[in-house]
Coordinates of C-alpha atoms in Angstrom, one line a residue:
M63 CA -52.2 58.5 20.2
K64 CA -52.4 61.9 18.4
T65 CA -56.2 61.7 18.2
A66 CA -56.5 60.9 21.9
N67 CA -54.3 63.8 22.8
T68 CA -56.3 66.2 20.7
S69 CA -59.5 65.0 22.4
L70 CA -58.0 65.6 25.8
I71 CA -57.0 69.2 24.8
T72 CA -60.5 69.9 23.5
I73 CA -62.1 68.6 26.6
G74 CA -59.7 70.7 28.8
S75 CA -60.5 73.8 26.7
S76 CA -64.2 73.2 27.1
I77 CA -63.8 72.9 30.9
V78 CA -61.8 76.2 31.0
I79 CA -64.6 77.9 29.0
L80 CA -67.3 76.7 31.3
L81 CA -65.2 77.9 34.3
L82 CA -64.9 81.3 32.7
I83 CA -68.7 81.4 32.2
V84 CA -69.3 80.5 35.8
I85 CA -66.7 83.0 37.0
S86 CA -68.2 85.7 34.8
S87 CA -71.7 85.1 36.2
H88 CA -70.5 85.5 39.7
A89 CA -68.5 88.5 38.8
G90 CA -71.6 90.4 37.7
L91 CA -71.0 90.4 34.0
S92 CA -73.6 91.6 31.6
G93 CA -76.1 89.3 29.9
G94 CA -74.5 89.7 26.6
A95 CA -71.2 88.8 27.9
I96 CA -72.7 85.8 29.6
L97 CA -74.5 84.8 26.4
A98 CA -71.4 85.1 24.4
A99 CA -69.5 83.0 27.0
A100 CA -72.3 80.4 26.8
C101 CA -72.2 80.3 23.1
V102 CA -68.5 79.8 23.2
A103 CA -68.9 77.0 25.7
I104 CA -71.6 75.3 23.7
F105 CA -69.5 75.6 20.6
G106 CA -66.6 74.1 22.4
L107 CA -68.8 71.3 23.7
A108 CA -70.0 70.6 20.2
I109 CA -66.4 70.4 19.0
V110 CA -65.6 68.0 21.8
I111 CA -68.6 65.8 20.9
F112 CA -67.6 65.9 17.2
N113 CA -64.0 65.0 18.0
W114 CA -65.2 62.2 20.2
L115 CA -67.5 60.7 17.5
K116 CA -64.7 61.1 15.0
Q117 CA -62.3 59.3 17.3
K118 CA -64.8 56.4 17.8
E119 CA -65.2 56.1 14.0
N120 CA -61.5 56.1 13.5
E121 CA -61.0 53.5 16.2
K122 CA -63.7 51.3 14.6
A123 CA -62.0 51.7 11.2
D124 CA -58.6 50.8 12.7
Q125 CA -60.2 47.7 14.3
Q126 CA -61.6 46.6 11.0
D127 CA -58.2 47.1 9.3
N128 CA -56.5 45.2 12.1
Q129 CA -59.1 42.4 11.8
E130 CA -58.5 42.2 8.0
Q131 CA -54.8 42.2 8.5
Q132 CA -55.2 39.5 11.1
E133 CA -57.4 37.5 8.8
N134 CA -55.0 37.9 5.9
L135 CA -52.0 36.9 8.0
Q136 CA -54.0 33.9 9.3
V137 CA -54.9 32.9 5.8
C138 CA -51.3 33.3 4.8
V139 CA -50.0 31.3 7.8
Q140 CA -52.6 28.6 7.3
S141 CA -51.8 28.4 3.6
M142 CA -48.2 28.1 4.3
H143 CA -48.7 25.5 7.0
Q144 CA -51.1 23.5 4.8
G145 CA -48.6 23.6 1.9
L146 CA -45.8 22.5 4.2
Q147 CA -48.0 19.8 5.7
Q148 CA -48.8 18.6 2.2
I149 CA -45.1 18.3 1.4
L150 CA -44.4 16.6 4.7
S151 CA -47.5 14.3 4.5
N152 CA -46.7 13.4 0.8
P153 CA -45.7 9.7 0.6
T154 CA -42.9 10.7 -1.7
F155 CA -40.3 10.7 1.1
Q156 CA -41.3 7.4 2.6
S157 CA -41.9 5.8 -0.9
I158 CA -38.4 6.8 -2.1
H159 CA -36.9 5.6 1.1
E160 CA -38.8 2.3 0.9
N161 CA -37.9 1.9 -2.8
C162 CA -34.2 2.5 -2.0
I163 CA -34.4 -0.2 0.7
Q164 CA -36.0 -2.6 -1.7
I165 CA -33.4 -2.0 -4.3
K166 CA -30.7 -2.5 -1.7
E167 CA -32.2 -5.9 -0.8
H168 CA -32.1 -7.0 -4.4
L169 CA -28.5 -6.2 -4.9
P170 CA -25.6 -8.7 -4.1
Q171 CA -23.6 -7.1 -1.4
D172 CA -20.2 -8.3 -2.9
S173 CA -20.9 -7.2 -6.5
V174 CA -19.5 -4.1 -8.3
Q175 CA -23.0 -3.1 -9.2
A176 CA -23.9 -3.0 -5.5
E177 CA -21.1 -0.5 -4.9
Q178 CA -22.3 1.7 -7.8
L179 CA -26.0 1.5 -6.9
Q180 CA -25.2 2.1 -3.3
K181 CA -24.4 5.6 -4.2
I182 CA -27.9 6.0 -5.4
I183 CA -29.3 4.4 -2.3
N184 CA -27.2 6.7 -0.1
S185 CA -28.3 9.9 -1.8
T186 CA -28.8 12.7 0.6
F187 CA -32.5 13.0 1.7
L188 CA -33.5 15.4 4.4
T189 CA -35.7 13.7 6.9
I190 CA -39.2 14.9 7.7
N191 CA -38.0 16.2 11.0
D192 CA -35.6 18.5 9.2
F193 CA -38.6 20.2 7.6
K194 CA -40.6 20.9 10.8
L195 CA -41.1 24.5 11.5
P196 CA -39.1 26.0 14.3
E197 CA -40.8 26.1 17.7
A198 CA -40.9 29.9 17.7
K199 CA -43.1 30.1 14.6
V200 CA -46.5 31.7 14.7
E201 CA -49.5 29.8 16.0
E202 CA -53.1 30.8 15.8
Q203 CA -53.1 32.3 19.2
E204 CA -50.1 34.4 18.2
V205 CA -52.0 35.6 15.2
E206 CA -54.9 36.7 17.4
N207 CA -52.4 38.7 19.5
I208 CA -51.1 40.6 16.5
A209 CA -53.3 43.5 17.2
E210 CA -50.4 45.6 18.6
P211 CA -49.6 49.2 18.0
T212 CA -46.8 47.9 15.7
Y213 CA -46.3 44.8 13.5
S214 CA -42.6 44.7 13.6
E215 CA -42.3 41.7 15.8
V216 CA -45.0 39.8 13.8
I217 CA -43.4 40.8 10.6
D218 CA -40.0 39.6 11.9
I219 CA -41.5 36.2 12.8
F220 CA -43.1 35.8 9.4
Y221 CA -40.0 37.1 7.7
D222 CA -38.0 34.3 9.4
Q223 CA -40.7 31.8 8.6
G224 CA -40.8 32.8 4.9
G225 CA -37.1 32.5 4.7
F226 CA -37.3 29.1 6.4
V227 CA -40.0 27.8 4.0
H228 CA -38.1 29.1 0.9
E229 CA -34.8 27.6 2.1
K230 CA -36.3 24.2 2.9
G231 CA -38.2 24.3 -0.4
E232 CA -35.0 24.9 -2.3
T233 CA -33.2 22.2 -0.3
L234 CA -36.0 19.8 -1.2
L235 CA -35.9 20.8 -4.8
R236 CA -32.1 20.3 -5.0
D237 CA -32.4 16.9 -3.3
F238 CA -35.2 15.8 -5.7
L239 CA -33.1 17.0 -8.7
D240 CA -30.1 15.0 -7.4
T241 CA -32.4 12.0 -6.8
N242 CA -33.6 12.4 -10.4
Q243 CA -30.0 12.4 -11.6
Q244 CA -29.1 9.4 -9.5
T245 CA -32.2 7.6 -10.7
K246 CA -31.1 8.1 -14.3
L247 CA -27.7 6.8 -13.3
G248 CA -29.3 3.7 -11.8
K249 CA -31.4 3.1 -14.8
R250 CA -28.3 3.4 -17.1
T251 CA -26.6 0.9 -14.8
I252 CA -29.5 -1.5 -15.0
S253 CA -29.6 -1.1 -18.7
G254 CA -25.9 -2.0 -18.9
I255 CA -26.5 -5.0 -16.6
K256 CA -29.4 -6.2 -18.8
A257 CA -27.4 -5.8 -21.9
A258 CA -24.6 -7.9 -20.4
A259 CA -27.2 -10.4 -19.2
D260 CA -28.7 -10.5 -22.7
E261 CA -25.2 -11.2 -24.2
S262 CA -24.6 -13.9 -21.6
S263 CA -28.1 -15.4 -22.4
E264 CA -27.2 -15.5 -26.1
R265 CA -23.9 -17.2 -25.3
M266 CA -25.6 -19.7 -23.0
Q267 CA -28.1 -20.5 -25.8
G268 CA -25.2 -21.0 -28.2
L269 CA -23.5 -23.2 -25.6
S270 CA -26.8 -25.1 -25.2
T271 CA -27.1 -25.6 -28.9
N272 CA -23.4 -26.7 -29.1
S273 CA -24.0 -29.1 -26.2
S274 CA -26.9 -30.6 -28.0
E275 CA -24.9 -31.0 -31.2
I276 CA -22.0 -32.4 -29.2
S277 CA -24.4 -34.9 -27.5
I278 CA -25.7 -36.0 -30.9
N279 CA -22.1 -36.3 -32.3
I280 CA -21.1 -38.2 -29.2
S281 CA -23.9 -40.6 -29.6
T282 CA -22.9 -41.2 -33.2
V283 CA -19.3 -41.6 -32.2
S284 CA -20.3 -43.9 -29.4
S285 CA -22.3 -46.1 -31.8
A286 CA -19.4 -46.1 -34.3
V287 CA -17.0 -47.0 -31.5
E288 CA -19.2 -49.8 -30.3
Q289 CA -19.5 -51.2 -33.8
L290 CA -15.7 -50.8 -34.2
S291 CA -15.1 -52.6 -30.9
S292 CA -17.5 -55.3 -31.9
S293 CA -15.8 -55.7 -35.3
L294 CA -12.4 -55.7 -33.6
N295 CA -13.6 -58.4 -31.2
G296 CA -14.7 -60.5 -34.2
I297 CA -11.4 -59.9 -36.0
S298 CA -9.6 -60.8 -32.8
S299 CA -11.6 -64.0 -32.5
N300 CA -11.0 -64.9 -36.1
T301 CA -7.3 -64.0 -35.8
Q302 CA -7.0 -66.2 -32.8
Q303 CA -8.7 -69.0 -34.6
A304 CA -6.5 -68.4 -37.7
L305 CA -3.4 -68.3 -35.5
K306 CA -4.4 -71.6 -33.9
L307 CA -5.0 -73.1 -37.4
S308 CA -1.7 -71.7 -38.6
S309 CA 0.0 -73.3 -35.6
E310 CA -1.7 -76.6 -36.3
A311 CA -0.8 -76.3 -40.0
D312 CA 2.8 -75.4 -39.2
Y313 CA 2.9 -78.5 -36.9
S314 CA 1.4 -80.7 -39.7
A315 CA 3.7 -79.3 -42.3
S316 CA 6.7 -80.0 -40.0
E317 CA 5.5 -83.5 -39.4
T318 CA 4.9 -84.0 -43.2
L319 CA 8.4 -82.6 -43.9
I320 CA 9.9 -85.1 -41.4
T321 CA 7.8 -87.9 -43.0
M322 CA 8.9 -86.9 -46.5
K323 CA 12.5 -86.9 -45.3
E324 CA 12.0 -90.4 -43.9
L325 CA 10.4 -91.5 -47.2
S326 CA 13.4 -90.1 -49.0
T327 CA 15.7 -92.0 -46.8
M328 CA 13.6 -95.2 -47.3
A329 CA 13.6 -94.6 -51.0
D330 CA 17.4 -94.3 -50.9
Q331 CA 17.5 -97.6 -49.0
I332 CA 15.2 -99.3 -51.5
D333 CA 17.4 -98.0 -54.3
G334 CA 20.3 -99.6 -52.6
I335 CA 18.4 -102.9 -52.4
V336 CA 17.4 -102.6 -56.0
R337 CA 21.0 -102.2 -57.0
L338 CA 21.9 -105.1 -54.8
I339 CA 19.2 -107.2 -56.5
D340 CA 20.3 -106.1 -59.9
H341 CA 23.8 -107.1 -59.0
I342 CA 22.6 -110.5 -57.8
A343 CA 20.6 -110.9 -60.9
K344 CA 23.6 -110.1 -63.0
Q345 CA 25.7 -112.6 -61.1
T346 CA 22.9 -115.2 -61.4
N347 CA 22.7 -114.6 -65.1
M348 CA 26.4 -115.1 -65.3
L349 CA 26.1 -118.3 -63.3
A350 CA 23.3 -119.4 -65.5
L351 CA 25.4 -118.7 -68.6
N352 CA 28.3 -120.6 -67.1
A353 CA 26.0 -123.4 -66.2
T354 CA 24.7 -123.5 -69.7
I355 CA 28.2 -123.6 -71.1
E356 CA 29.1 -126.4 -68.7
A357 CA 26.0 -128.3 -69.5
A358 CA 26.7 -128.0 -73.2
N359 CA 30.2 -129.4 -72.6
A360 CA 28.8 -132.2 -70.6
G361 CA 26.6 -133.4 -73.4
D362 CA 23.7 -135.6 -72.7
A363 CA 24.5 -135.7 -69.0
G364 CA 24.2 -132.0 -68.8
K365 CA 20.9 -131.6 -70.5
G366 CA 18.9 -131.5 -67.4
F367 CA 21.2 -129.1 -65.8
S368 CA 21.0 -127.0 -69.0
V369 CA 17.3 -126.8 -68.6
V370 CA 17.7 -125.6 -65.0
A371 CA 20.3 -123.1 -66.1
S372 CA 18.0 -121.9 -68.8
E373 CA 15.2 -121.4 -66.3
V374 CA 17.5 -119.7 -63.9
K375 CA 18.7 -117.4 -66.8
T376 CA 15.1 -116.7 -67.7
L377 CA 14.3 -115.9 -64.0
S378 CA 17.4 -113.8 -63.8
Q379 CA 16.3 -111.9 -66.8
Q380 CA 12.8 -111.4 -65.4
T381 CA 14.4 -110.3 -62.1
T382 CA 16.6 -107.9 -63.9
Q383 CA 13.6 -106.6 -65.9
A384 CA 11.5 -106.3 -62.7
N385 CA 14.4 -104.7 -60.9
N386 CA 14.7 -102.2 -63.8
D387 CA 11.0 -101.5 -63.5
I388 CA 11.4 -101.1 -59.7
A389 CA 14.4 -98.8 -60.3
L390 CA 12.5 -96.7 -62.8
A391 CA 9.5 -96.5 -60.4
M392 CA 11.8 -95.7 -57.5
E393 CA 13.4 -92.9 -59.6
K394 CA 9.9 -91.5 -60.1
V395 CA 9.1 -92.0 -56.4
Q396 CA 12.3 -90.2 -55.5
S397 CA 11.6 -87.5 -57.9
G398 CA 8.1 -87.1 -56.5
I399 CA 9.4 -87.2 -53.0
A400 CA 12.0 -84.6 -53.8
R401 CA 9.3 -82.3 -55.4
A402 CA 6.9 -83.0 -52.5
L403 CA 9.7 -82.3 -50.0
E404 CA 10.5 -79.0 -51.8
H405 CA 6.8 -78.0 -51.8
T406 CA 6.4 -79.1 -48.2
E407 CA 9.3 -76.9 -47.2
K408 CA 7.8 -74.0 -49.2
V409 CA 4.4 -74.6 -47.6
N410 CA 6.0 -74.8 -44.2
K411 CA 7.7 -71.5 -44.8
I412 CA 4.4 -70.0 -46.0
I413 CA 2.5 -71.4 -43.0
T414 CA 5.3 -70.0 -40.7
N415 CA 5.0 -66.6 -42.3
V416 CA 1.2 -66.7 -42.1
A417 CA 1.5 -67.6 -38.4
K418 CA 3.8 -64.6 -37.9
I419 CA 1.4 -62.4 -39.8
N420 CA -1.6 -63.7 -37.8
S421 CA 0.3 -63.1 -34.6
S422 CA 1.2 -59.6 -35.7
I423 CA -2.5 -59.0 -36.6
D424 CA -3.6 -60.4 -33.3
D425 CA -1.2 -58.0 -31.5
S426 CA -2.5 -55.1 -33.6
V427 CA -6.1 -56.1 -33.0
Q428 CA -5.5 -56.4 -29.3
S429 CA -4.0 -52.9 -29.3
E430 CA -6.8 -51.5 -31.4
S431 CA -9.3 -53.2 -29.1
L432 CA -7.7 -51.5 -26.1
A433 CA -7.6 -48.2 -27.9
A434 CA -11.3 -48.6 -28.9
K435 CA -12.1 -49.3 -25.2
E436 CA -10.2 -46.2 -24.2
V437 CA -12.0 -44.2 -26.8
E438 CA -15.3 -45.6 -25.7
Q439 CA -14.5 -44.7 -22.1
S440 CA -13.4 -41.2 -23.2
V441 CA -16.6 -40.8 -25.2
L442 CA -18.6 -41.8 -22.1
L443 CA -16.7 -39.3 -20.0
I444 CA -17.3 -36.6 -22.6
A445 CA -21.0 -37.5 -22.7
Q446 CA -21.2 -37.2 -18.9
A447 CA -19.4 -33.9 -19.0
S448 CA -21.7 -32.7 -21.8
Q449 CA -24.7 -33.7 -19.8
Q450 CA -23.3 -32.0 -16.7
S451 CA -22.5 -28.9 -18.8
A452 CA -26.1 -28.9 -20.2
G453 CA -27.4 -29.1 -16.7
N454 CA -25.2 -26.3 -15.6
I455 CA -26.3 -24.2 -18.6
G456 CA -29.9 -24.9 -17.6
Y457 CA -29.3 -23.9 -14.0
A458 CA -27.4 -20.8 -15.1
S459 CA -30.2 -19.9 -17.5
E460 CA -32.8 -20.2 -14.7
N461 CA -30.6 -17.9 -12.5
L462 CA -30.3 -15.5 -15.4
N463 CA -34.0 -15.4 -15.7
A464 CA -34.2 -14.6 -12.0
V465 CA -31.7 -11.8 -12.5
F466 CA -33.8 -10.5 -15.4
K467 CA -36.9 -10.4 -13.1
S468 CA -34.9 -8.7 -10.3
L469 CA -33.6 -6.1 -12.9
D470 CA -37.1 -5.5 -14.2
Q471 CA -38.3 -5.1 -10.6
M472 CA -35.5 -2.7 -9.8
E473 CA -36.1 -0.8 -13.0
G474 CA -39.8 -0.5 -11.9
F475 CA -38.5 0.8 -8.5
F476 CA -36.4 3.4 -10.2
N477 CA -39.3 4.5 -12.4
Q478 CA -41.4 4.9 -9.3
I479 CA -38.7 6.9 -7.7
A480 CA -38.4 9.1 -10.8
S481 CA -42.2 9.6 -10.7
N482 CA -42.2 10.4 -7.0
S483 CA -39.2 12.7 -7.5
D484 CA -41.1 14.6 -10.2
T485 CA -44.0 15.0 -7.9
G486 CA -41.7 16.1 -5.1
Q487 CA -40.1 18.7 -7.4
E488 CA -43.5 20.2 -8.2
S489 CA -44.3 20.3 -4.4
S490 CA -40.9 21.8 -3.6
R491 CA -41.4 24.5 -6.2
G492 CA -44.8 25.2 -4.7
L493 CA -43.2 25.5 -1.3
V494 CA -40.5 27.9 -2.7
Q495 CA -43.2 30.0 -4.3
Q496 CA -45.2 30.1 -1.0
G497 CA -42.1 31.5 0.7
K498 CA -42.0 34.2 -1.9
D499 CA -45.7 34.8 -1.6
L500 CA -45.4 35.2 2.1
Y501 CA -42.6 37.9 1.6
T502 CA -44.8 39.6 -1.0
S503 CA -47.7 39.7 1.5
L504 CA -45.5 41.0 4.3
L505 CA -44.3 43.7 2.0
G506 CA -47.8 45.0 1.7
Y507 CA -48.2 45.3 5.5
C508 CA -45.0 47.3 6.0
P509 CA -45.3 51.1 6.2
A510 CA -43.6 53.1 3.5
G511 CA -40.0 53.8 4.4
D512 CA -39.9 50.9 6.9
P513 CA -36.4 49.3 6.8
M514 CA -38.1 45.9 7.0
A515 CA -39.8 46.6 3.6
Q516 CA -36.4 47.3 2.0
K517 CA -35.0 44.1 3.6
I518 CA -38.0 42.1 2.2
Q519 CA -37.5 43.6 -1.2
D520 CA -33.8 42.7 -1.1
Q521 CA -34.6 39.2 -0.1
L522 CA -37.2 38.8 -2.9
G523 CA -34.6 40.0 -5.4
A524 CA -32.1 37.4 -4.0
M525 CA -34.8 34.7 -4.3
E526 CA -35.4 35.6 -7.9
N527 CA -31.7 35.5 -8.7
Q528 CA -31.0 32.3 -6.9
G529 CA -32.3 28.8 -7.6
P530 CA -31.3 25.2 -7.2
E531 CA -28.4 24.2 -9.4
Q532 CA -28.9 21.4 -11.8
P533 CA -26.7 18.4 -11.0
E534 CA -24.0 17.5 -13.5
E535 CA -24.3 14.4 -15.6
S536 CA -22.4 11.6 -13.9
D537 CA -20.3 9.1 -15.8
D538 CA -20.0 6.7 -12.9
C539 CA -21.9 4.0 -14.7
D540 CA -19.3 4.0 -17.4
S541 CA -16.8 2.4 -15.0
I542 CA -19.1 -0.4 -14.0
E543 CA -17.7 -3.8 -14.9
F544 CA -20.6 -6.0 -16.0
F545 CA -20.5 -9.8 -15.8

């Protein structure tokens, strides 16, 4: 504006000089005066031309400076937009979100681990829409219109945009740092779950080994019980047969005892008959003696009768001798019958005791047989329970293997999240740095003493002093109750 005003003044002065020359010529001034006036006019015209050329040169230089500034601002804006688009188009956001959804799908909804890991899944992530530039930001056509007498409005726009980019970059960086911390917590949680699962697996392997040993022992016990049951059945059969024989022997002994008693009675009766015969023999002998005496007294007449009496006496003596022999034999018979009766009574008592013992043995064998059957039934139930337990252990082992696979998959998801988070941190730091670079570029475009320059410097100082806070170590996983 100052150059334009100076040119106008110079042109006006030249016109005044020309007018003075014309007026002087009409006024009849001398040739020297007119020449002097003409020289002054020519000199003034030369000054005007020189100033005009200088103005054109300055305008051209200003246009070049404005074009360079426009190009620099365009490069800065494009760089900023490209950096922001790289952050927004980076698959980190969508990958983290998808990984979180996959982890959520692999967690039982009613488990304690789900509640703990849900905190990781629900970590605060700003959506892509939150990082879109405001509608009032600079577009290419706005950059083309920057060639204004002042850059204040443009600088204000880029000042706001630089603050926006820096703020969103720091927000991103804080979120990624928090994501990194939550990922560490998730990995610690998974490590705890895997440790508990390993312990459960070892316990199940021990139970499986014990179940196998129990099955072997049960098979051995079952075989022993079967042998015992078979032996008890044989003993019971033999005892029943012995009991039957004992009953028959007891009956025979009782009958023998009765017979021996009858024989003893008959022996007593025979003894009585023998005594009667002995008495008769003695009487007969007395009669024979008397007959002999009477025959001797009768003389010859009694000789025949004497012979008969002698024969009768001899017969009586033989009878007495036979009777004595019979009596002696009967005494032996009675003695033998008495001894046989005594032994028969003892045998009868023994057989009775044997029968009682056999009966007691049979009762015991029956009880043992029932107990053996109950033991065999219990062994079968234990075997079935052991087989069912082994099946349950196998099923639990398969489920535990599936849990291990899910844990490994979730651990892979967390590792991927951590990797994406590291990439996002680097991108976020780049975005923060781009905001600072934009402020630094704007500072170079501000005239000295411009309040905006001081404002930008203050903001740069604040950016250097501020930074995303590191998240504190969380001990939430220490409170997780593992199965």
